[in-house]
mmCIF file of C-alpha atoms in Angstrom:
data_model
loop_
_atom_site.group_PDB
_atom_site.id
_atom_site.type_symbol
_atom_site.label_atom_id
_atom_site.label_comp_id
_atom_site.label_asym_id
_atom_site.label_seq_id
_atom_site.Cartn_x
_atom_site.Cartn_y
_atom_site.Cartn_z
ATOM 1 C CA MET V 1362 23.218 -5.409 1.654
ATOM 2 C CA GLY V 1363 21.349 -8.687 1.333
ATOM 3 C CA ILE V 1364 19.460 -8.721 -1.964
ATOM 4 C CA PHE V 1365 21.387 -5.791 -3.480
ATOM 5 C CA HIS V 1366 24.362 -7.005 -5.505
ATOM 6 C CA SER V 1367 25.706 -3.605 -6.554
ATOM 7 C CA LEU V 1368 25.805 -0.030 -5.352
ATOM 8 C CA SER V 1369 23.909 1.132 -8.429
ATOM 9 C CA LEU V 1370 21.048 -1.310 -7.756
ATOM 10 C CA TYR V 1371 20.886 -0.190 -4.136
ATOM 11 C CA SER V 1372 20.904 3.475 -5.162
ATOM 12 C CA VAL V 1373 17.951 3.004 -7.516
ATOM 13 C CA ALA V 1374 16.033 1.035 -4.867
ATOM 14 C CA PHE V 1375 16.802 3.738 -2.289
ATOM 15 C CA PHE V 1376 15.399 6.428 -4.613
ATOM 16 C CA ILE V 1377 12.256 4.356 -5.331
ATOM 17 C CA VAL V 1378 11.567 3.834 -1.626
ATOM 18 C CA VAL V 1379 12.048 7.531 -0.826
ATOM 19 C CA ILE V 1380 9.525 8.494 -3.532
ATOM 20 C CA ALA V 1381 7.038 5.816 -2.450
ATOM 21 C CA PHE V 1382 7.078 6.915 1.165
ATOM 22 C CA ILE V 1383 6.902 10.593 0.283
ATOM 23 C CA VAL V 1384 3.533 9.622 -1.167
ATOM 24 C CA ARG V 1385 2.652 7.639 1.970
ATOM 25 C CA GLY V 1386 3.605 10.552 4.200
ATOM 26 C CA THR V 1387 1.621 12.995 2.063
ATOM 27 C CA ILE V 1388 -1.679 11.175 1.438
ATOM 28 C CA GLY V 1389 -1.562 8.285 3.940
ATOM 29 C CA PHE V 1390 -1.370 5.348 1.508
ATOM 30 C CA GLY V 1391 0.091 4.296 -1.848
ATOM 31 C CA SER V 1392 3.608 3.301 -0.809
ATOM 32 C CA GLY V 1393 2.996 -0.398 -1.390
ATOM 33 C CA LEU V 1394 1.705 0.014 -4.921
ATOM 34 C CA ILE V 1395 4.411 2.435 -5.977
ATOM 35 C CA ALA V 1396 7.336 0.653 -4.306
ATOM 36 C CA VAL V 1397 6.396 -2.863 -5.437
ATOM 37 C CA ALA V 1398 5.451 -1.762 -8.957
ATOM 38 C CA SER V 1399 8.857 -0.097 -9.329
ATOM 39 C CA LEU V 1400 11.085 -2.545 -7.442
ATOM 40 C CA ILE V 1401 9.619 -5.415 -9.436
ATOM 41 C CA LEU V 1402 11.492 -3.981 -12.429
ATOM 42 C CA LEU V 1403 14.738 -4.580 -10.509
ATOM 43 C CA MET V 1404 14.081 -7.861 -8.697
ATOM 44 C CA PRO V 1405 11.644 -10.823 -8.631
ATOM 45 C CA VAL V 1406 8.173 -10.078 -7.249
ATOM 46 C CA LYS V 1407 8.694 -12.690 -4.504
ATOM 47 C CA LEU V 1408 11.548 -10.556 -3.176
ATOM 48 C CA ALA V 1409 9.953 -7.151 -3.735
ATOM 49 C CA VAL V 1410 6.647 -7.877 -1.974
ATOM 50 C CA PRO V 1411 8.081 -9.140 1.359
ATOM 51 C CA LEU V 1412 10.685 -6.354 1.333
ATOM 52 C CA VAL V 1413 8.063 -3.642 0.896
ATOM 53 C CA PHE V 1414 5.866 -5.384 3.461
ATOM 54 C CA LEU V 1415 8.532 -4.836 6.137
ATOM 55 C CA LEU V 1416 8.877 -1.174 5.183
ATOM 56 C CA ASP V 1417 5.085 -0.671 5.107
ATOM 57 C CA LEU V 1418 4.669 -2.279 8.519
ATOM 58 C CA THR V 1419 7.200 0.121 9.996
ATOM 59 C CA ALA V 1420 5.566 3.105 8.272
ATOM 60 C CA ALA V 1421 2.118 2.122 9.587
ATOM 61 C CA LEU V 1422 3.499 2.049 13.126
ATOM 62 C CA VAL V 1423 5.175 5.441 12.687
ATOM 63 C CA LEU V 1424 2.163 7.177 11.123
ATOM 64 C CA GLY V 1425 -0.399 5.407 13.297
ATOM 65 C CA SER V 1426 1.166 6.775 16.461
ATOM 66 C CA TYR V 1427 0.218 10.330 15.459
ATOM 67 C CA ASP V 1428 -3.586 9.978 15.415
ATOM 68 C CA ALA V 1429 -4.260 6.895 17.536
ATOM 69 C CA LYS V 1430 -7.191 8.537 19.356
ATOM 70 C CA GLN V 1431 -8.966 9.222 16.055
ATOM 71 C CA VAL V 1432 -9.427 5.536 15.111
ATOM 72 C CA VAL V 1433 -13.043 4.636 14.209
ATOM 73 C CA TRP V 1434 -13.249 1.237 15.855
ATOM 74 C CA ARG V 1435 -16.615 0.300 14.321
ATOM 75 C CA ASP V 1436 -15.089 0.286 10.854
ATOM 76 C CA VAL V 1437 -11.931 -1.459 12.050
ATOM 77 C CA LEU V 1438 -13.957 -4.292 13.594
ATOM 78 C CA TRP V 1439 -15.955 -4.718 10.390
ATOM 79 C CA VAL V 1440 -13.202 -4.568 7.780
ATOM 80 C CA LEU V 1441 -10.316 -6.284 9.581
ATOM 81 C CA PRO V 1442 -11.702 -9.881 9.723
ATOM 82 C CA PHE V 1443 -12.455 -9.946 5.998
ATOM 83 C CA ALA V 1444 -9.170 -8.282 5.110
ATOM 84 C CA SER V 1445 -7.416 -10.958 7.185
ATOM 85 C CA VAL V 1446 -9.056 -13.732 5.153
ATOM 86 C CA GLY V 1447 -7.898 -11.987 1.977
ATOM 87 C CA VAL V 1448 -4.350 -11.767 3.368
ATOM 88 C CA PHE V 1449 -4.133 -15.546 3.812
ATOM 89 C CA ILE V 1450 -5.609 -16.299 0.385
ATOM 90 C CA GLY V 1451 -3.213 -13.852 -1.280
ATOM 91 C CA GLY V 1452 -0.204 -15.243 0.569
ATOM 92 C CA PHE V 1453 -0.796 -18.758 -0.732
ATOM 93 C CA ILE V 1454 -1.362 -17.437 -4.263
ATOM 94 C CA LEU V 1455 1.936 -15.526 -4.052
ATOM 95 C CA LYS V 1456 3.723 -18.695 -2.964
ATOM 96 C CA LYS V 1457 2.366 -20.768 -5.874
ATOM 97 C CA ALA V 1458 1.939 -18.291 -8.752
ATOM 98 C CA SER V 1459 4.512 -17.776 -11.481
ATOM 99 C CA PRO V 1460 6.298 -14.389 -11.441
ATOM 100 C CA GLY V 1461 5.047 -13.576 -14.941
ATOM 101 C CA SER V 1462 1.378 -13.997 -14.129
ATOM 102 C CA VAL V 1463 1.667 -12.073 -10.873
ATOM 103 C CA THR V 1464 3.445 -9.229 -12.664
ATOM 104 C CA PHE V 1465 0.729 -8.969 -15.328
ATOM 105 C CA ILE V 1466 -2.052 -8.988 -12.739
ATOM 106 C CA LEU V 1467 -0.205 -6.315 -10.761
ATOM 107 C CA GLY V 1468 -0.147 -4.063 -13.829
ATOM 108 C CA LEU V 1469 -3.860 -4.644 -14.418
ATOM 109 C CA PHE V 1470 -4.635 -3.982 -10.771
ATOM 110 C CA ILE V 1471 -2.784 -0.649 -10.897
ATOM 111 C CA LEU V 1472 -4.625 0.477 -14.042
ATOM 112 C CA VAL V 1473 -7.999 -0.417 -12.546
ATOM 113 C CA TYR V 1474 -7.100 1.640 -9.495
ATOM 114 C CA VAL V 1475 -6.080 4.592 -11.685
ATOM 115 C CA LEU V 1476 -9.395 4.484 -13.570
ATOM 116 C CA TYR V 1477 -11.252 4.329 -10.266
ATOM 117 C CA ALA V 1478 -9.362 7.339 -8.907
ATOM 118 C CA LEU V 1479 -9.896 9.354 -12.109
ATOM 119 C CA TRP V 1480 -13.591 8.765 -12.700
ATOM 120 C CA VAL V 1481 -15.302 8.151 -9.350
ATOM 121 C CA LYS V 1482 -16.589 11.359 -7.748
ATOM 122 C CA LEU V 1483 -16.562 10.386 -4.090
ATOM 123 C CA ASP V 1484 -18.285 13.545 -2.858
ATOM 124 C CA LYS V 1485 -21.398 12.667 -4.913
ATOM 125 C CA LEU V 1486 -21.784 9.132 -3.605
ATOM 126 C CA PRO V 1487 -23.904 8.256 -0.556
ATOM 127 C CA LYS V 1488 -22.417 6.899 2.643
ATOM 128 C CA ILE V 1489 -22.142 3.108 2.300
ATOM 129 C CA ARG V 1490 -23.175 0.530 4.892
ATOM 130 C CA THR V 1491 -20.660 -1.451 6.904
ATOM 131 C CA LEU V 1492 -21.604 -4.590 4.927
ATOM 132 C CA TRP V 1493 -19.405 -3.231 2.130
ATOM 133 C CA ALA V 1494 -16.484 -4.181 4.379
ATOM 134 C CA ILE V 1495 -16.968 -7.792 3.221
ATOM 135 C CA PRO V 1496 -16.013 -7.461 -0.490
ATOM 136 C CA LEU V 1497 -13.704 -4.460 -0.108
ATOM 137 C CA GLY V 1498 -11.952 -5.932 2.924
ATOM 138 C CA LEU V 1499 -11.405 -9.258 1.157
ATOM 139 C CA LEU V 1500 -10.048 -7.519 -1.945
ATOM 140 C CA GLY V 1501 -7.822 -5.252 0.120
ATOM 141 C CA GLY V 1502 -6.285 -8.154 2.019
ATOM 142 C CA LEU V 1503 -5.851 -10.212 -1.144
ATOM 143 C CA ALA V 1504 -4.154 -7.374 -3.020
ATOM 144 C CA GLY V 1505 -1.986 -6.581 -0.009
ATOM 145 C CA SER V 1506 -0.574 -10.088 0.133
ATOM 146 C CA LEU V 1507 -0.048 -10.331 -3.617
ATOM 147 C CA TYR V 1508 1.345 -6.901 -4.350
ATOM 148 C CA GLY V 1509 1.957 -5.065 -1.084
ATOM 149 C CA GLY V 1510 -0.719 -2.669 -2.374
ATOM 150 C CA GLY V 1511 -3.972 -3.427 -0.579
ATOM 151 C CA GLY V 1512 -4.608 0.268 -0.026
ATOM 152 C CA PRO V 1513 -7.088 1.151 -2.806
ATOM 153 C CA PRO V 1514 -9.975 -1.173 -1.781
ATOM 154 C CA LEU V 1515 -9.559 -0.220 1.883
ATOM 155 C CA VAL V 1516 -9.258 3.445 0.947
ATOM 156 C CA ALA V 1517 -12.508 3.138 -1.030
ATOM 157 C CA TYR V 1518 -14.308 1.645 1.964
ATOM 158 C CA LEU V 1519 -13.112 4.253 4.453
ATOM 159 C CA GLN V 1520 -13.697 7.165 2.065
ATOM 160 C CA LEU V 1521 -17.246 6.009 1.340
ATOM 161 C CA ARG V 1522 -17.870 5.688 5.062
ATOM 162 C CA LYS V 1523 -17.354 9.482 5.075
ATOM 163 C CA LEU V 1524 -14.607 9.622 7.704
ATOM 164 C CA ASP V 1525 -12.916 12.956 8.199
ATOM 165 C CA LYS V 1526 -9.246 13.397 7.313
ATOM 166 C CA ARG V 1527 -7.796 12.493 10.713
ATOM 167 C CA GLN V 1528 -10.199 9.585 11.270
ATOM 168 C CA PHE V 1529 -9.410 8.245 7.798
ATOM 169 C CA ARG V 1530 -5.643 8.366 8.262
ATOM 170 C CA ALA V 1531 -5.729 6.856 11.767
ATOM 171 C CA THR V 1532 -8.140 4.050 10.868
ATOM 172 C CA MET V 1533 -6.294 3.255 7.637
ATOM 173 C CA GLN V 1534 -2.957 2.953 9.431
ATOM 174 C CA LEU V 1535 -4.394 0.659 12.119
ATOM 175 C CA VAL V 1536 -6.022 -1.687 9.605
ATOM 176 C CA ALA V 1537 -2.890 -1.686 7.442
ATOM 177 C CA GLY V 1538 -0.635 -2.321 10.437
ATOM 178 C CA MET V 1539 -2.693 -5.234 11.787
ATOM 179 C CA ASN V 1540 -2.947 -6.751 8.317
ATOM 180 C CA ASN V 1541 0.807 -6.461 7.957
ATOM 181 C CA VAL V 1542 1.343 -8.357 11.200
ATOM 182 C CA LEU V 1543 -0.787 -11.205 9.809
ATOM 183 C CA ARG V 1544 1.075 -11.043 6.512
ATOM 184 C CA GLY V 1545 4.360 -11.295 8.386
ATOM 185 C CA ILE V 1546 3.279 -14.448 10.207
ATOM 186 C CA LEU V 1547 2.077 -15.959 6.936
ATOM 187 C CA TYR V 1548 5.204 -14.977 5.017
ATOM 188 C CA VAL V 1549 7.427 -16.572 7.671
ATOM 189 C CA ALA V 1550 5.351 -19.767 7.586
ATOM 190 C CA LEU V 1551 5.563 -19.902 3.785
ATOM 191 C CA GLY V 1552 9.285 -19.170 3.735
ATOM 192 C CA LEU V 1553 8.843 -15.838 1.943
ATOM 193 C CA LEU V 1554 10.755 -13.835 4.567
ATOM 194 C CA THR V 1555 14.450 -14.642 4.524
ATOM 195 C CA LEU V 1556 17.643 -13.217 5.986
ATOM 196 C CA PRO V 1557 18.666 -11.468 2.716
ATOM 197 C CA ILE V 1558 15.258 -9.731 2.617
ATOM 198 C CA GLY V 1559 15.730 -8.689 6.239
ATOM 199 C CA LEU V 1560 19.115 -7.199 5.409
ATOM 200 C CA GLY V 1561 17.584 -5.419 2.415
ATOM 201 C CA TYR V 1562 14.926 -3.965 4.729
ATOM 202 C CA LEU V 1563 17.583 -2.610 7.095
ATOM 203 C CA ALA V 1564 19.449 -1.103 4.153
ATOM 204 C CA LEU V 1565 16.303 0.679 2.918
ATOM 205 C CA LEU V 1566 14.954 1.719 6.327
ATOM 206 C CA PRO V 1567 16.674 5.150 6.139
ATOM 207 C CA ALA V 1568 15.033 5.710 2.730
ATOM 208 C CA MET V 1569 11.610 4.931 4.174
ATOM 209 C CA LEU V 1570 12.086 7.290 7.139
ATOM 210 C CA LEU V 1571 13.416 10.034 4.866
ATOM 211 C CA GLY V 1572 10.406 9.633 2.565
ATOM 212 C CA LEU V 1573 7.938 9.883 5.460
ATOM 213 C CA TRP V 1574 9.682 12.989 6.784
ATOM 214 C CA ILE V 1575 9.627 14.717 3.397
ATOM 215 C CA GLY V 1576 6.030 13.610 2.832
ATOM 216 C CA ASN V 1577 4.886 15.299 6.031
ATOM 217 C CA LYS V 1578 6.618 18.494 4.913
ATOM 218 C CA VAL V 1579 5.126 18.288 1.405
ATOM 219 C CA HIS V 1580 1.653 17.723 2.872
ATOM 220 C CA LEU V 1581 1.725 21.235 4.323
ATOM 221 C CA ARG V 1582 2.962 22.955 1.158
ATOM 222 C CA ILE V 1583 1.585 21.294 -2.002
ATOM 223 C CA ASN V 1584 -1.902 21.070 -3.455
ATOM 224 C CA ALA V 1585 -3.004 17.531 -2.574
ATOM 225 C CA LYS V 1586 -5.130 17.137 -5.716
ATOM 226 C CA LEU V 1587 -2.237 18.051 -8.007
ATOM 227 C CA PHE V 1588 0.088 15.698 -6.150
ATOM 228 C CA GLN V 1589 -2.327 12.766 -6.475
ATOM 229 C CA GLU V 1590 -2.690 13.449 -10.207
ATOM 230 C CA VAL V 1591 1.096 13.206 -10.622
ATOM 231 C CA VAL V 1592 1.077 9.919 -8.699
ATOM 232 C CA LEU V 1593 -1.656 8.565 -11.000
ATOM 233 C CA VAL V 1594 0.402 9.434 -14.084
ATOM 234 C CA VAL V 1595 3.398 7.542 -12.670
ATOM 235 C CA LEU V 1596 1.244 4.556 -11.730
ATOM 236 C CA THR V 1597 -0.276 4.473 -15.218
ATOM 237 C CA LEU V 1598 3.158 4.322 -16.847
ATOM 238 C CA VAL V 1599 4.352 1.597 -14.461
ATOM 239 C CA GLY V 1600 1.143 -0.410 -14.887
ATOM 240 C CA LEU V 1601 1.403 -0.325 -18.673
ATOM 241 C CA LYS V 1602 5.074 -1.324 -18.491
ATOM 242 C CA LEU V 1603 4.253 -4.353 -16.336
ATOM 243 C CA MET V 1604 1.524 -5.529 -18.697
ATOM 244 C CA ILE V 1605 3.690 -5.373 -21.838
ATOM 245 C CA PRO V 1606 5.450 -8.725 -22.437
ATOM 246 C CA VAL V 1607 9.249 -8.448 -22.406
#
């Protein structure tokens, strides 16, 4: 199974990926943060991030095919160039940074996102201009390369552009998918994608597909606000764990 040296390790990773992609299938993002933040407790960050990248790329293609006609191209053309710059910067940082420092920053990043999600009242904020794509796109691409979790800054941009639900999901998947293609090229060039990681991706592909399928079912049956609050509790616990020195 590539990077999995025991059945128990694979079983835990399988469960983590199912949960992460249930979230992705339900709310359209969040799989990278949850999967990387959890898998990093089982394996080095330089294995977890490229592994989740492959799963996220596949998920973006699957979800993006549903609402392709709803893509808001104006926002894509603004945010994608800056997110791409962030992807390259983050990839080089991932290659050079020590696992300990990256892990701590990941925990901090998650907690900042949780505070943002808890306290910002999006419905009371005005529609932002496309120029906000510059800082939020850069941050989204940077975080995506470092942690496989570039969603929150890009989510903030698209939410504050006041896209409707279908436009938001379609545009988010397109930006995420194109960024993931760039990340893949960069990861190959930097030697971060290896055969064992590829085998690990194939082993976890059924978990990702199962999570997306369940997530679509859950989306129709559960209160979305309650579900997101549960996700924030889990992210808080994981973020605190990552920031506490072992």
